mmCIF file of N, CA and C in Angstrom:
data_model
loop_
_atom_site.group_PDB
_atom_site.id
_atom_site.type_symbol
_atom_site.label_atom_id
_atom_site.label_comp_id
_atom_site.label_asym_id
_atom_site.label_seq_id
_atom_site.Cartn_x
_atom_site.Cartn_y
_atom_site.Cartn_z
ATOM 1 N N MET D 80 1.016 -1.340 -0.027
ATOM 2 C CA MET D 80 0.096 0.070 0.123
ATOM 3 C C MET D 80 0.961 1.320 -0.054
ATOM 4 N N PRO D 81 0.656 2.166 -0.823
ATOM 5 C CA PRO D 81 1.413 3.454 -0.860
ATOM 6 C C PRO D 81 1.259 4.232 0.320
ATOM 7 N N LYS D 82 2.458 4.959 0.834
ATOM 8 C CA LYS D 82 2.507 5.860 1.876
ATOM 9 C C LYS D 82 1.679 7.028 1.519
ATOM 10 N N LEU D 83 0.987 7.610 2.741
ATOM 11 C CA LEU D 83 0.166 8.773 2.781
ATOM 12 C C LEU D 83 0.821 10.059 3.093
ATOM 13 N N ILE D 84 0.800 10.988 2.273
ATOM 14 C CA ILE D 84 1.513 12.327 2.437
ATOM 15 C C ILE D 84 0.243 13.492 2.556
ATOM 16 N N LEU D 85 0.196 14.193 3.474
ATOM 17 C CA LEU D 85 -0.546 15.330 3.637
ATOM 18 C C LEU D 85 0.197 16.740 3.081
ATOM 19 N N ALA D 86 -0.315 17.120 2.111
ATOM 20 C CA ALA D 86 0.474 18.269 1.467
ATOM 21 C C ALA D 86 0.130 19.596 2.150
ATOM 22 N N SER D 87 0.502 19.780 3.299
ATOM 23 C CA SER D 87 0.072 20.835 4.203
ATOM 24 C C SER D 87 1.050 21.003 5.372
ATOM 25 N N THR D 88 1.200 22.225 5.923
ATOM 26 C CA THR D 88 1.933 22.464 7.176
ATOM 27 C C THR D 88 0.990 23.001 8.184
ATOM 28 N N SER D 89 -0.354 22.962 7.972
ATOM 29 C CA SER D 89 -1.430 23.312 8.699
ATOM 30 C C SER D 89 -1.382 22.490 10.088
ATOM 31 N N PRO D 90 -1.320 23.053 11.248
ATOM 32 C CA PRO D 90 -1.523 22.051 12.444
ATOM 33 C C PRO D 90 -3.000 21.575 12.588
ATOM 34 N N TRP D 91 -3.852 22.358 12.042
ATOM 35 C CA TRP D 91 -5.233 21.826 12.155
ATOM 36 C C TRP D 91 -5.560 20.774 11.206
ATOM 37 N N ARG D 92 -5.045 20.901 9.915
ATOM 38 C CA ARG D 92 -5.196 19.746 9.303
ATOM 39 C C ARG D 92 -4.485 18.439 9.611
ATOM 40 N N ARG D 93 -3.148 18.734 10.065
ATOM 41 C CA ARG D 93 -2.649 17.534 10.726
ATOM 42 C C ARG D 93 -3.421 17.057 11.778
ATOM 43 N N ALA D 94 -3.872 17.622 12.829
ATOM 44 C CA ALA D 94 -4.673 17.241 13.695
ATOM 45 C C ALA D 94 -5.882 16.391 13.240
ATOM 46 N N LEU D 95 -6.613 17.087 12.297
ATOM 47 C CA LEU D 95 -7.719 16.192 11.832
ATOM 48 C C LEU D 95 -7.395 14.783 11.251
ATOM 49 N N LEU D 96 -6.238 14.750 10.616
ATOM 50 C CA LEU D 96 -5.852 13.336 9.935
ATOM 51 C C LEU D 96 -5.369 12.607 11.098
ATOM 52 N N GLU D 97 -4.733 13.172 12.096
ATOM 53 C CA GLU D 97 -4.377 12.178 13.227
ATOM 54 C C GLU D 97 -5.390 11.658 13.908
ATOM 55 N N LYS D 98 -6.613 12.266 13.840
ATOM 56 C CA LYS D 98 -7.780 11.556 14.367
ATOM 57 C C LYS D 98 -8.211 10.245 13.774
ATOM 58 N N LEU D 99 -7.784 10.159 12.657
ATOM 59 C CA LEU D 99 -8.032 8.733 11.894
ATOM 60 C C LEU D 99 -7.188 7.684 12.425
ATOM 61 N N GLN D 100 -5.878 7.967 13.212
ATOM 62 C CA GLN D 100 -5.075 6.955 13.644
ATOM 63 C C GLN D 100 -4.398 6.229 12.431
ATOM 64 N N ILE D 101 -4.117 6.882 11.461
ATOM 65 C CA ILE D 101 -3.431 6.109 10.337
ATOM 66 C C ILE D 101 -2.050 7.023 10.163
ATOM 67 N N SER D 102 -1.077 6.103 9.574
ATOM 68 C CA SER D 102 0.283 6.698 9.286
ATOM 69 C C SER D 102 0.332 7.477 8.185
ATOM 70 N N PHE D 103 0.974 8.881 8.425
ATOM 71 C CA PHE D 103 1.112 9.722 7.397
ATOM 72 C C PHE D 103 2.223 10.705 7.716
ATOM 73 N N GLU D 104 2.694 11.276 6.670
ATOM 74 C CA GLU D 104 3.953 12.386 6.825
ATOM 75 C C GLU D 104 3.183 13.676 6.149
ATOM 76 N N CYS D 105 3.697 14.616 6.731
ATOM 77 C CA CYS D 105 3.466 16.125 6.303
ATOM 78 C C CYS D 105 4.565 16.564 5.394
ATOM 79 N N ALA D 106 4.129 17.381 4.224
ATOM 80 C CA ALA D 106 5.186 18.094 3.367
ATOM 81 C C ALA D 106 4.626 19.250 3.114
ATOM 82 N N ALA D 107 5.536 20.347 2.940
ATOM 83 C CA ALA D 107 4.949 21.738 2.320
ATOM 84 C C ALA D 107 4.848 21.795 1.067
ATOM 85 N N PRO D 108 3.699 21.927 0.369
ATOM 86 C CA PRO D 108 3.505 22.243 -1.028
ATOM 87 C C PRO D 108 3.983 23.433 -1.395
ATOM 88 N N GLU D 109 4.398 23.521 -2.612
ATOM 89 C CA GLU D 109 4.959 24.925 -3.335
ATOM 90 C C GLU D 109 3.819 25.314 -4.367
ATOM 91 N N VAL D 110 2.982 26.116 -3.765
ATOM 92 C CA VAL D 110 1.916 26.485 -4.593
ATOM 93 C C VAL D 110 1.678 28.064 -4.345
ATOM 94 N N ASP D 111 1.470 28.801 -5.584
ATOM 95 C CA ASP D 111 0.993 30.250 -5.433
ATOM 96 C C ASP D 111 -0.572 30.067 -5.080
ATOM 97 N N GLU D 112 -0.880 30.529 -4.100
ATOM 98 C CA GLU D 112 -2.355 30.616 -3.628
ATOM 99 C C GLU D 112 -3.169 31.709 -3.994
ATOM 100 N N THR D 113 -2.400 32.814 -4.870
ATOM 101 C CA THR D 113 -3.223 33.808 -5.309
ATOM 102 C C THR D 113 -4.317 33.410 -6.195
ATOM 103 N N PRO D 114 -5.757 34.003 -5.640
ATOM 104 C CA PRO D 114 -6.995 33.724 -6.596
ATOM 105 C C PRO D 114 -6.784 34.271 -7.701
ATOM 106 N N ARG D 115 -7.156 33.656 -8.941
ATOM 107 C CA ARG D 115 -7.266 34.315 -10.169
ATOM 108 C C ARG D 115 -8.626 34.873 -10.341
ATOM 109 N N SER D 116 -8.491 36.165 -11.298
ATOM 110 C CA SER D 116 -9.521 37.056 -11.202
ATOM 111 C C SER D 116 -10.929 36.404 -11.659
ATOM 112 N N ASP D 117 -10.836 35.500 -12.464
ATOM 113 C CA ASP D 117 -12.047 34.842 -12.961
ATOM 114 C C ASP D 117 -12.599 33.636 -12.223
ATOM 115 N N GLU D 118 -11.923 33.144 -11.010
ATOM 116 C CA GLU D 118 -12.247 31.957 -10.244
ATOM 117 C C GLU D 118 -13.356 32.210 -9.327
ATOM 118 N N SER D 119 -14.277 31.314 -9.353
ATOM 119 C CA SER D 119 -15.307 31.185 -8.280
ATOM 120 C C SER D 119 -14.593 30.516 -7.068
ATOM 121 N N PRO D 120 -15.209 30.546 -5.851
ATOM 122 C CA PRO D 120 -14.679 30.009 -4.751
ATOM 123 C C PRO D 120 -14.630 28.444 -4.734
ATOM 124 N N ARG D 121 -15.477 27.914 -5.503
ATOM 125 C CA ARG D 121 -15.491 26.657 -5.788
ATOM 126 C C ARG D 121 -14.279 26.092 -6.682
ATOM 127 N N GLN D 122 -14.066 26.871 -7.655
ATOM 128 C CA GLN D 122 -12.820 26.631 -8.681
ATOM 129 C C GLN D 122 -11.620 26.899 -8.034
ATOM 130 N N LEU D 123 -11.468 28.171 -7.059
ATOM 131 C CA LEU D 123 -10.328 28.045 -6.394
ATOM 132 C C LEU D 123 -9.939 27.179 -5.525
ATOM 133 N N VAL D 124 -10.761 26.647 -4.597
ATOM 134 C CA VAL D 124 -10.243 25.554 -3.718
ATOM 135 C C VAL D 124 -9.970 24.204 -4.448
ATOM 136 N N LEU D 125 -10.712 24.090 -5.443
ATOM 137 C CA LEU D 125 -10.537 22.849 -6.365
ATOM 138 C C LEU D 125 -9.083 22.902 -6.966
ATOM 139 N N ARG D 126 -8.772 23.933 -7.427
ATOM 140 C CA ARG D 126 -7.319 24.218 -8.080
ATOM 141 C C ARG D 126 -6.372 24.048 -7.112
ATOM 142 N N LEU D 127 -6.477 24.756 -5.995
ATOM 143 C CA LEU D 127 -5.492 24.817 -5.012
ATOM 144 C C LEU D 127 -5.245 23.305 -4.441
ATOM 145 N N ALA D 128 -6.291 22.687 -4.167
ATOM 146 C CA ALA D 128 -6.221 21.453 -3.533
ATOM 147 C C ALA D 128 -5.312 20.329 -4.562
ATOM 148 N N GLN D 129 -5.712 20.512 -5.958
ATOM 149 C CA GLN D 129 -4.951 19.732 -6.952
ATOM 150 C C GLN D 129 -3.557 20.139 -6.850
ATOM 151 N N GLU D 130 -3.327 21.370 -6.945
ATOM 152 C CA GLU D 130 -1.868 21.937 -7.037
ATOM 153 C C GLU D 130 -0.908 21.488 -6.061
ATOM 154 N N LYS D 131 -1.677 21.497 -4.813
ATOM 155 C CA LYS D 131 -0.826 21.214 -3.592
ATOM 156 C C LYS D 131 -0.537 19.673 -3.706
ATOM 157 N N ALA D 132 -1.565 18.822 -4.144
ATOM 158 C CA ALA D 132 -1.350 17.334 -3.944
ATOM 159 C C ALA D 132 -0.174 17.082 -5.299
ATOM 160 N N GLN D 133 -0.433 17.622 -6.393
ATOM 161 C CA GLN D 133 0.267 17.405 -7.499
ATOM 162 C C GLN D 133 1.765 18.002 -7.423
ATOM 163 N N SER D 134 1.876 19.029 -6.524
ATOM 164 C CA SER D 134 3.342 19.690 -6.309
ATOM 165 C C SER D 134 4.334 18.822 -5.633
ATOM 166 N N LEU D 135 3.861 17.715 -5.103
ATOM 167 C CA LEU D 135 4.750 16.926 -4.162
ATOM 168 C C LEU D 135 4.934 15.469 -5.095
ATOM 169 N N ALA D 136 4.409 15.419 -6.109
ATOM 170 C CA ALA D 136 4.570 14.041 -6.749
ATOM 171 C C ALA D 136 5.994 13.659 -6.937
ATOM 172 N N SER D 137 6.885 14.583 -7.556
ATOM 173 C CA SER D 137 8.009 14.188 -7.933
ATOM 174 C C SER D 137 8.946 13.841 -6.619
ATOM 175 N N ARG D 138 8.642 14.493 -5.492
ATOM 176 C CA ARG D 138 9.241 14.097 -4.238
ATOM 177 C C ARG D 138 8.805 12.936 -3.616
ATOM 178 N N TYR D 139 7.641 12.554 -3.871
ATOM 179 C CA TYR D 139 6.974 11.398 -3.214
ATOM 180 C C TYR D 139 6.398 10.443 -4.485
ATOM 181 N N PRO D 140 7.233 9.779 -5.070
ATOM 182 C CA PRO D 140 6.572 8.675 -6.070
ATOM 183 C C PRO D 140 6.138 7.633 -5.347
ATOM 184 N N ASP D 141 5.186 7.039 -5.995
ATOM 185 C CA ASP D 141 4.313 5.897 -5.276
ATOM 186 C C ASP D 141 3.631 6.118 -3.994
ATOM 187 N N HIS D 142 3.207 7.260 -3.822
ATOM 188 C CA HIS D 142 2.456 7.642 -2.720
ATOM 189 C C HIS D 142 1.248 8.136 -2.890
ATOM 190 N N LEU D 143 0.143 8.128 -1.967
ATOM 191 C CA LEU D 143 -1.103 8.959 -2.069
ATOM 192 C C LEU D 143 -0.864 10.227 -1.434
ATOM 193 N N ILE D 144 -1.252 11.244 -1.861
ATOM 194 C CA ILE D 144 -0.961 12.593 -1.707
ATOM 195 C C ILE D 144 -2.433 13.378 -1.441
ATOM 196 N N ILE D 145 -2.548 13.797 -0.275
ATOM 197 C CA ILE D 145 -3.830 14.542 -0.078
ATOM 198 C C ILE D 145 -3.498 16.149 -0.092
ATOM 199 N N GLY D 146 -4.133 16.844 -1.010
ATOM 200 C CA GLY D 146 -4.143 18.345 -0.896
ATOM 201 C C GLY D 146 -5.457 18.870 -0.668
ATOM 202 N N SER D 147 -5.415 19.939 0.110
ATOM 203 C CA SER D 147 -6.671 20.479 0.591
ATOM 204 C C SER D 147 -6.614 21.965 0.539
ATOM 205 N N ASP D 148 -7.692 22.792 0.587
ATOM 206 C CA ASP D 148 -7.972 24.131 0.684
ATOM 207 C C ASP D 148 -9.234 24.580 1.046
ATOM 208 N N GLN D 149 -9.156 25.620 1.834
ATOM 209 C CA GLN D 149 -10.652 26.147 2.160
ATOM 210 C C GLN D 149 -10.439 27.686 2.020
ATOM 211 N N VAL D 150 -11.724 28.249 1.609
ATOM 212 C CA VAL D 150 -11.936 29.448 1.688
ATOM 213 C C VAL D 150 -13.229 29.988 2.319
ATOM 214 N N CYS D 151 -13.298 31.118 2.898
ATOM 215 C CA CYS D 151 -14.540 31.663 3.314
ATOM 216 C C CYS D 151 -15.162 32.803 2.507
ATOM 217 N N VAL D 152 -16.393 32.620 2.363
ATOM 218 C CA VAL D 152 -17.182 33.679 1.547
ATOM 219 C C VAL D 152 -18.119 34.441 2.305
ATOM 220 N N LEU D 153 -18.013 35.806 2.346
ATOM 221 C CA LEU D 153 -19.025 36.469 3.180
ATOM 222 C C LEU D 153 -19.405 37.630 2.264
ATOM 223 N N ASP D 154 -20.600 37.774 2.226
ATOM 224 C CA ASP D 154 -21.324 38.930 1.375
ATOM 225 C C ASP D 154 -20.707 38.693 -0.099
ATOM 226 N N GLY D 155 -20.527 37.599 -0.544
ATOM 227 C CA GLY D 155 -20.187 37.326 -2.029
ATOM 228 C C GLY D 155 -18.875 37.458 -2.147
ATOM 229 N N GLU D 156 -18.077 37.748 -1.156
ATOM 230 C CA GLU D 156 -16.632 38.008 -1.428
ATOM 231 C C GLU D 156 -15.785 37.006 -0.675
ATOM 232 N N ILE D 157 -14.840 36.452 -1.334
ATOM 233 C CA ILE D 157 -13.735 35.531 -0.713
ATOM 234 C C ILE D 157 -12.898 36.438 0.304
ATOM 235 N N THR D 158 -12.926 35.779 1.612
ATOM 236 C CA THR D 158 -12.185 36.444 2.642
ATOM 237 C C THR D 158 -11.012 35.609 2.842
ATOM 238 N N GLY D 159 -9.883 36.284 2.828
ATOM 239 C CA GLY D 159 -8.588 35.630 2.861
ATOM 240 C C GLY D 159 -8.226 35.457 4.358
ATOM 241 N N LYS D 160 -6.981 34.945 4.618
ATOM 242 C CA LYS D 160 -6.620 34.633 6.042
ATOM 243 C C LYS D 160 -6.309 36.047 6.734
ATOM 244 N N PRO D 161 -6.695 36.176 7.784
ATOM 245 C CA PRO D 161 -6.622 37.383 8.388
ATOM 246 C C PRO D 161 -5.092 38.140 8.617
ATOM 247 N N LEU D 162 -4.275 37.090 8.993
ATOM 248 C CA LEU D 162 -2.753 37.510 9.001
ATOM 249 C C LEU D 162 -2.467 38.516 10.388
ATOM 250 N N THR D 163 -3.428 39.334 10.676
ATOM 251 C CA THR D 163 -3.271 40.165 11.804
ATOM 252 C C THR D 163 -4.347 40.060 12.774
ATOM 253 N N GLU D 164 -4.041 40.364 13.968
ATOM 254 C CA GLU D 164 -5.137 40.441 14.932
ATOM 255 C C GLU D 164 -6.361 41.295 14.569
ATOM 256 N N GLU D 165 -5.925 42.412 13.999
ATOM 257 C CA GLU D 165 -6.885 43.377 13.838
ATOM 258 C C GLU D 165 -7.653 43.018 12.577
ATOM 259 N N ASN D 166 -7.321 42.390 11.496
ATOM 260 C CA ASN D 166 -8.020 41.834 10.510
ATOM 261 C C ASN D 166 -8.880 40.723 11.063
ATOM 262 N N ALA D 167 -8.395 40.025 11.739
ATOM 263 C CA ALA D 167 -9.091 38.796 12.506
ATOM 264 C C ALA D 167 -10.574 39.470 13.012
ATOM 265 N N ARG D 168 -10.042 40.662 13.948
ATOM 266 C CA ARG D 168 -11.464 41.279 14.581
ATOM 267 C C ARG D 168 -12.311 41.618 13.457
ATOM 268 N N LEU D 169 -11.802 42.332 12.444
ATOM 269 C CA LEU D 169 -12.764 42.914 11.497
ATOM 270 C C LEU D 169 -13.533 41.791 10.797
ATOM 271 N N GLN D 170 -12.943 40.723 10.459
ATOM 272 C CA GLN D 170 -13.630 39.689 9.834
ATOM 273 C C GLN D 170 -14.626 38.892 10.775
ATOM 274 N N LEU D 171 -14.419 38.849 11.910
ATOM 275 C CA LEU D 171 -15.390 38.424 12.846
ATOM 276 C C LEU D 171 -16.485 39.475 13.092
ATOM 277 N N ARG D 172 -16.214 40.708 13.234
ATOM 278 C CA ARG D 172 -17.240 41.648 13.083
ATOM 279 C C ARG D 172 -18.116 41.497 11.967
ATOM 280 N N LYS D 173 -17.681 41.374 10.843
ATOM 281 C CA LYS D 173 -18.353 41.118 9.488
ATOM 282 C C LYS D 173 -19.277 39.895 9.654
ATOM 283 N N ALA D 174 -18.846 38.847 10.140
ATOM 284 C CA ALA D 174 -19.370 37.555 10.160
ATOM 285 C C ALA D 174 -20.453 37.605 11.253
ATOM 286 N N SER D 175 -20.338 38.294 12.240
ATOM 287 C CA SER D 175 -21.410 38.444 13.331
ATOM 288 C C SER D 175 -22.676 38.603 12.927
ATOM 289 N N GLY D 176 -23.635 37.739 13.171
ATOM 290 C CA GLY D 176 -24.914 37.669 12.914
ATOM 291 C C GLY D 176 -25.385 37.266 11.443
ATOM 292 N N ASN D 177 -24.351 36.881 10.752
ATOM 293 C CA ASN D 177 -24.481 36.574 9.315
ATOM 294 C C ASN D 177 -24.327 35.120 8.883
ATOM 295 N N ILE D 178 -24.543 34.872 7.772
ATOM 296 C CA ILE D 178 -24.229 33.409 7.242
ATOM 297 C C ILE D 178 -22.840 33.536 6.529
ATOM 298 N N VAL D 179 -21.970 32.663 6.845
ATOM 299 C CA VAL D 179 -20.539 32.763 6.150
ATOM 300 C C VAL D 179 -20.528 31.307 5.516
ATOM 301 N N THR D 180 -20.273 31.123 4.156
ATOM 302 C CA THR D 180 -20.151 29.965 3.501
ATOM 303 C C THR D 180 -18.602 29.628 3.190
ATOM 304 N N PHE D 181 -18.294 28.331 3.846
ATOM 305 C CA PHE D 181 -16.963 27.799 3.571
ATOM 306 C C PHE D 181 -16.887 26.862 2.549
ATOM 307 N N TYR D 182 -15.843 26.878 1.764
ATOM 308 C CA TYR D 182 -15.766 25.923 0.388
ATOM 309 C C TYR D 182 -14.566 25.045 1.014
ATOM 310 N N THR D 183 -14.519 23.916 0.911
ATOM 311 C CA THR D 183 -13.301 23.054 1.252
ATOM 312 C C THR D 183 -13.180 22.106 0.035
ATOM 313 N N GLY D 184 -12.020 22.230 -0.424
ATOM 314 C CA GLY D 184 -11.671 21.281 -1.626
ATOM 315 C C GLY D 184 -10.652 20.420 -1.239
ATOM 316 N N LEU D 185 -10.771 19.077 -1.729
ATOM 317 C CA LEU D 185 -10.042 17.905 -1.292
ATOM 318 C C LEU D 185 -9.490 17.261 -2.579
ATOM 319 N N ALA D 186 -8.289 16.838 -2.577
ATOM 320 C CA ALA D 186 -7.582 16.225 -3.820
ATOM 321 C C ALA D 186 -6.807 15.096 -3.149
ATOM 322 N N LEU D 187 -7.084 13.936 -3.821
ATOM 323 C CA LEU D 187 -6.187 12.569 -3.423
ATOM 324 C C LEU D 187 -5.494 12.332 -4.771
ATOM 325 N N PHE D 188 -4.237 12.373 -4.687
ATOM 326 C CA PHE D 188 -3.394 12.222 -5.914
ATOM 327 C C PHE D 188 -2.486 10.789 -5.851
ATOM 328 N N ASN D 189 -2.679 9.942 -6.792
ATOM 329 C CA ASN D 189 -1.826 8.630 -6.717
ATOM 330 C C ASN D 189 -0.525 8.995 -7.465
ATOM 331 N N SER D 190 0.466 9.358 -6.977
ATOM 332 C CA SER D 190 1.582 9.632 -7.752
ATOM 333 C C SER D 190 2.301 8.568 -8.562
ATOM 334 N N ALA D 191 1.784 7.319 -8.255
ATOM 335 C CA ALA D 191 2.383 6.189 -8.988
ATOM 336 C C ALA D 191 1.725 5.938 -10.321
ATOM 337 N N ASN D 192 0.396 6.321 -10.361
ATOM 338 C CA ASN D 192 -0.345 6.079 -11.602
ATOM 339 C C ASN D 192 -0.919 7.250 -12.093
ATOM 340 N N GLY D 193 -1.089 8.570 -11.398
ATOM 341 C CA GLY D 193 -1.298 9.716 -11.929
ATOM 342 C C GLY D 193 -2.919 9.983 -11.661
ATOM 343 N N HIS D 194 -3.484 9.045 -10.939
ATOM 344 C CA HIS D 194 -5.045 9.019 -10.795
ATOM 345 C C HIS D 194 -5.454 10.150 -9.773
ATOM 346 N N LEU D 195 -6.364 10.934 -9.940
ATOM 347 C CA LEU D 195 -6.655 12.012 -9.158
ATOM 348 C C LEU D 195 -8.169 12.069 -8.883
ATOM 349 N N GLN D 196 -8.511 12.101 -7.680
ATOM 350 C CA GLN D 196 -9.849 12.200 -7.203
ATOM 351 C C GLN D 196 -9.976 13.474 -6.390
ATOM 352 N N THR D 197 -11.193 14.279 -6.606
ATOM 353 C CA THR D 197 -11.290 15.498 -6.075
ATOM 354 C C THR D 197 -12.874 15.582 -5.650
ATOM 355 N N GLU D 198 -13.008 16.556 -4.612
ATOM 356 C CA GLU D 198 -14.322 16.827 -4.130
ATOM 357 C C GLU D 198 -14.293 18.303 -3.705
ATOM 358 N N VAL D 199 -15.264 18.875 -3.728
ATOM 359 C CA VAL D 199 -15.472 20.318 -3.142
ATOM 360 C C VAL D 199 -16.797 20.211 -2.379
ATOM 361 N N GLU D 200 -16.735 20.732 -1.159
ATOM 362 C CA GLU D 200 -17.946 20.697 -0.259
ATOM 363 C C GLU D 200 -18.124 22.114 0.140
ATOM 364 N N PRO D 201 -19.261 22.709 0.094
ATOM 365 C CA PRO D 201 -19.632 24.048 0.405
ATOM 366 C C PRO D 201 -20.356 23.750 1.957
ATOM 367 N N PHE D 202 -20.307 24.672 2.817
ATOM 368 C CA PHE D 202 -21.121 24.596 3.904
ATOM 369 C C PHE D 202 -21.376 25.902 4.660
ATOM 370 N N ASP D 203 -22.431 26.232 5.163
ATOM 371 C CA ASP D 203 -22.864 27.385 5.724
ATOM 372 C C ASP D 203 -22.597 27.423 7.275
ATOM 373 N N VAL D 204 -22.053 28.400 7.753
ATOM 374 C CA VAL D 204 -21.852 28.729 9.224
ATOM 375 C C VAL D 204 -22.789 29.741 9.527
ATOM 376 N N HIS D 205 -23.767 29.680 10.276
ATOM 377 C CA HIS D 205 -24.613 30.642 10.781
ATOM 378 C C HIS D 205 -24.098 31.452 12.112
ATOM 379 N N PHE D 206 -23.366 32.664 12.128
ATOM 380 C CA PHE D 206 -22.793 33.140 13.332
ATOM 381 C C PHE D 206 -23.817 33.909 14.052
ATOM 382 N N ARG D 207 -23.707 33.683 15.255
ATOM 383 C CA ARG D 207 -24.561 34.478 16.167
ATOM 384 C C ARG D 207 -23.932 35.932 16.410
ATOM 385 N N HIS D 208 -24.684 36.770 17.017
ATOM 386 C CA HIS D 208 -24.140 38.126 17.214
ATOM 387 C C HIS D 208 -23.044 37.993 18.065
ATOM 388 N N LEU D 209 -21.933 38.543 17.800
ATOM 389 C CA LEU D 209 -20.848 38.494 18.807
ATOM 390 C C LEU D 209 -20.514 39.754 19.349
ATOM 391 N N SER D 210 -20.276 39.752 20.581
ATOM 392 C CA SER D 210 -19.886 41.012 21.260
ATOM 393 C C SER D 210 -18.459 41.262 21.072
ATOM 394 N N GLU D 211 -18.054 42.663 21.276
ATOM 395 C CA GLU D 211 -16.604 43.033 21.192
ATOM 396 C C GLU D 211 -15.698 42.247 22.031
ATOM 397 N N ALA D 212 -16.287 41.962 23.317
ATOM 398 C CA ALA D 212 -15.528 41.258 24.387
ATOM 399 C C ALA D 212 -15.233 39.755 23.699
ATOM 400 N N GLU D 213 -16.380 39.146 23.245
ATOM 401 C CA GLU D 213 -16.221 37.806 22.683
ATOM 402 C C GLU D 213 -15.203 37.785 21.668
ATOM 403 N N ILE D 214 -15.232 38.675 20.680
ATOM 404 C CA ILE D 214 -14.275 38.756 19.526
ATOM 405 C C ILE D 214 -12.950 38.949 19.970
ATOM 406 N N ASP D 215 -12.680 39.914 20.925
ATOM 407 C CA ASP D 215 -11.381 39.970 21.428
ATOM 408 C C ASP D 215 -10.924 38.724 22.256
ATOM 409 N N ASN D 216 -11.693 38.035 22.975
ATOM 410 C CA ASN D 216 -11.416 37.100 23.731
ATOM 411 C C ASN D 216 -10.889 35.797 22.813
ATOM 412 N N TYR D 217 -11.867 35.586 21.733
ATOM 413 C CA TYR D 217 -11.432 34.542 20.653
ATOM 414 C C TYR D 217 -10.099 34.838 19.993
ATOM 415 N N VAL D 218 -9.898 36.042 19.668
ATOM 416 C CA VAL D 218 -8.738 36.273 18.739
ATOM 417 C C VAL D 218 -7.443 36.039 19.883
ATOM 418 N N ARG D 219 -7.604 36.456 21.209
ATOM 419 C CA ARG D 219 -6.502 36.408 21.901
ATOM 420 C C ARG D 219 -6.272 34.944 22.306
ATOM 421 N N LYS D 220 -7.182 34.176 22.465
ATOM 422 C CA LYS D 220 -7.051 32.642 22.742
ATOM 423 C C LYS D 220 -6.721 31.814 21.699
ATOM 424 N N GLU D 221 -7.362 31.962 20.511
ATOM 425 C CA GLU D 221 -7.326 31.117 19.501
ATOM 426 C C GLU D 221 -6.244 31.353 18.321
ATOM 427 N N HIS D 222 -5.975 32.785 18.266
ATOM 428 C CA HIS D 222 -4.811 33.230 17.389
ATOM 429 C C HIS D 222 -5.179 32.741 15.773
ATOM 430 N N PRO D 223 -6.350 33.047 15.411
ATOM 431 C CA PRO D 223 -6.868 32.757 14.128
ATOM 432 C C PRO D 223 -6.190 33.328 12.829
ATOM 433 N N LEU D 224 -4.887 33.528 12.907
ATOM 434 C CA LEU D 224 -4.378 34.318 11.756
ATOM 435 C C LEU D 224 -3.959 33.535 10.475
ATOM 436 N N HIS D 225 -3.668 32.275 10.361
ATOM 437 C CA HIS D 225 -3.359 31.652 9.266
ATOM 438 C C HIS D 225 -4.373 30.525 9.058
#
């Protein structure tokens, strides 16, 4: 059976896969994650998941490589990673009391035979109204920057 590679350095993705109690390694994909001007959220996460998985194929022949990406859409606009605490607060204020759609793209690439399986799953999150204290507390405790 081929070895499993997670094309990610995200501690959250690593923790998710660890819950399955299967053996895998993590590797950093080399992908430009800049959205293209004509891409829908669905197209963006699908492309990035595929590129992340396929970018590691030459380093990991005969492996199953998982690539994944997620974007948040609020008021019809893709919201990027906040990168700063102030941006995280701004995003949470915008989400407060609204419905936010997350698109998750997943790609499983068999580097031995080139077979690629993909899936995109949208899901809506209904945010309750958040107070400034709740937003500050969340940002301080969770560090949602990346």
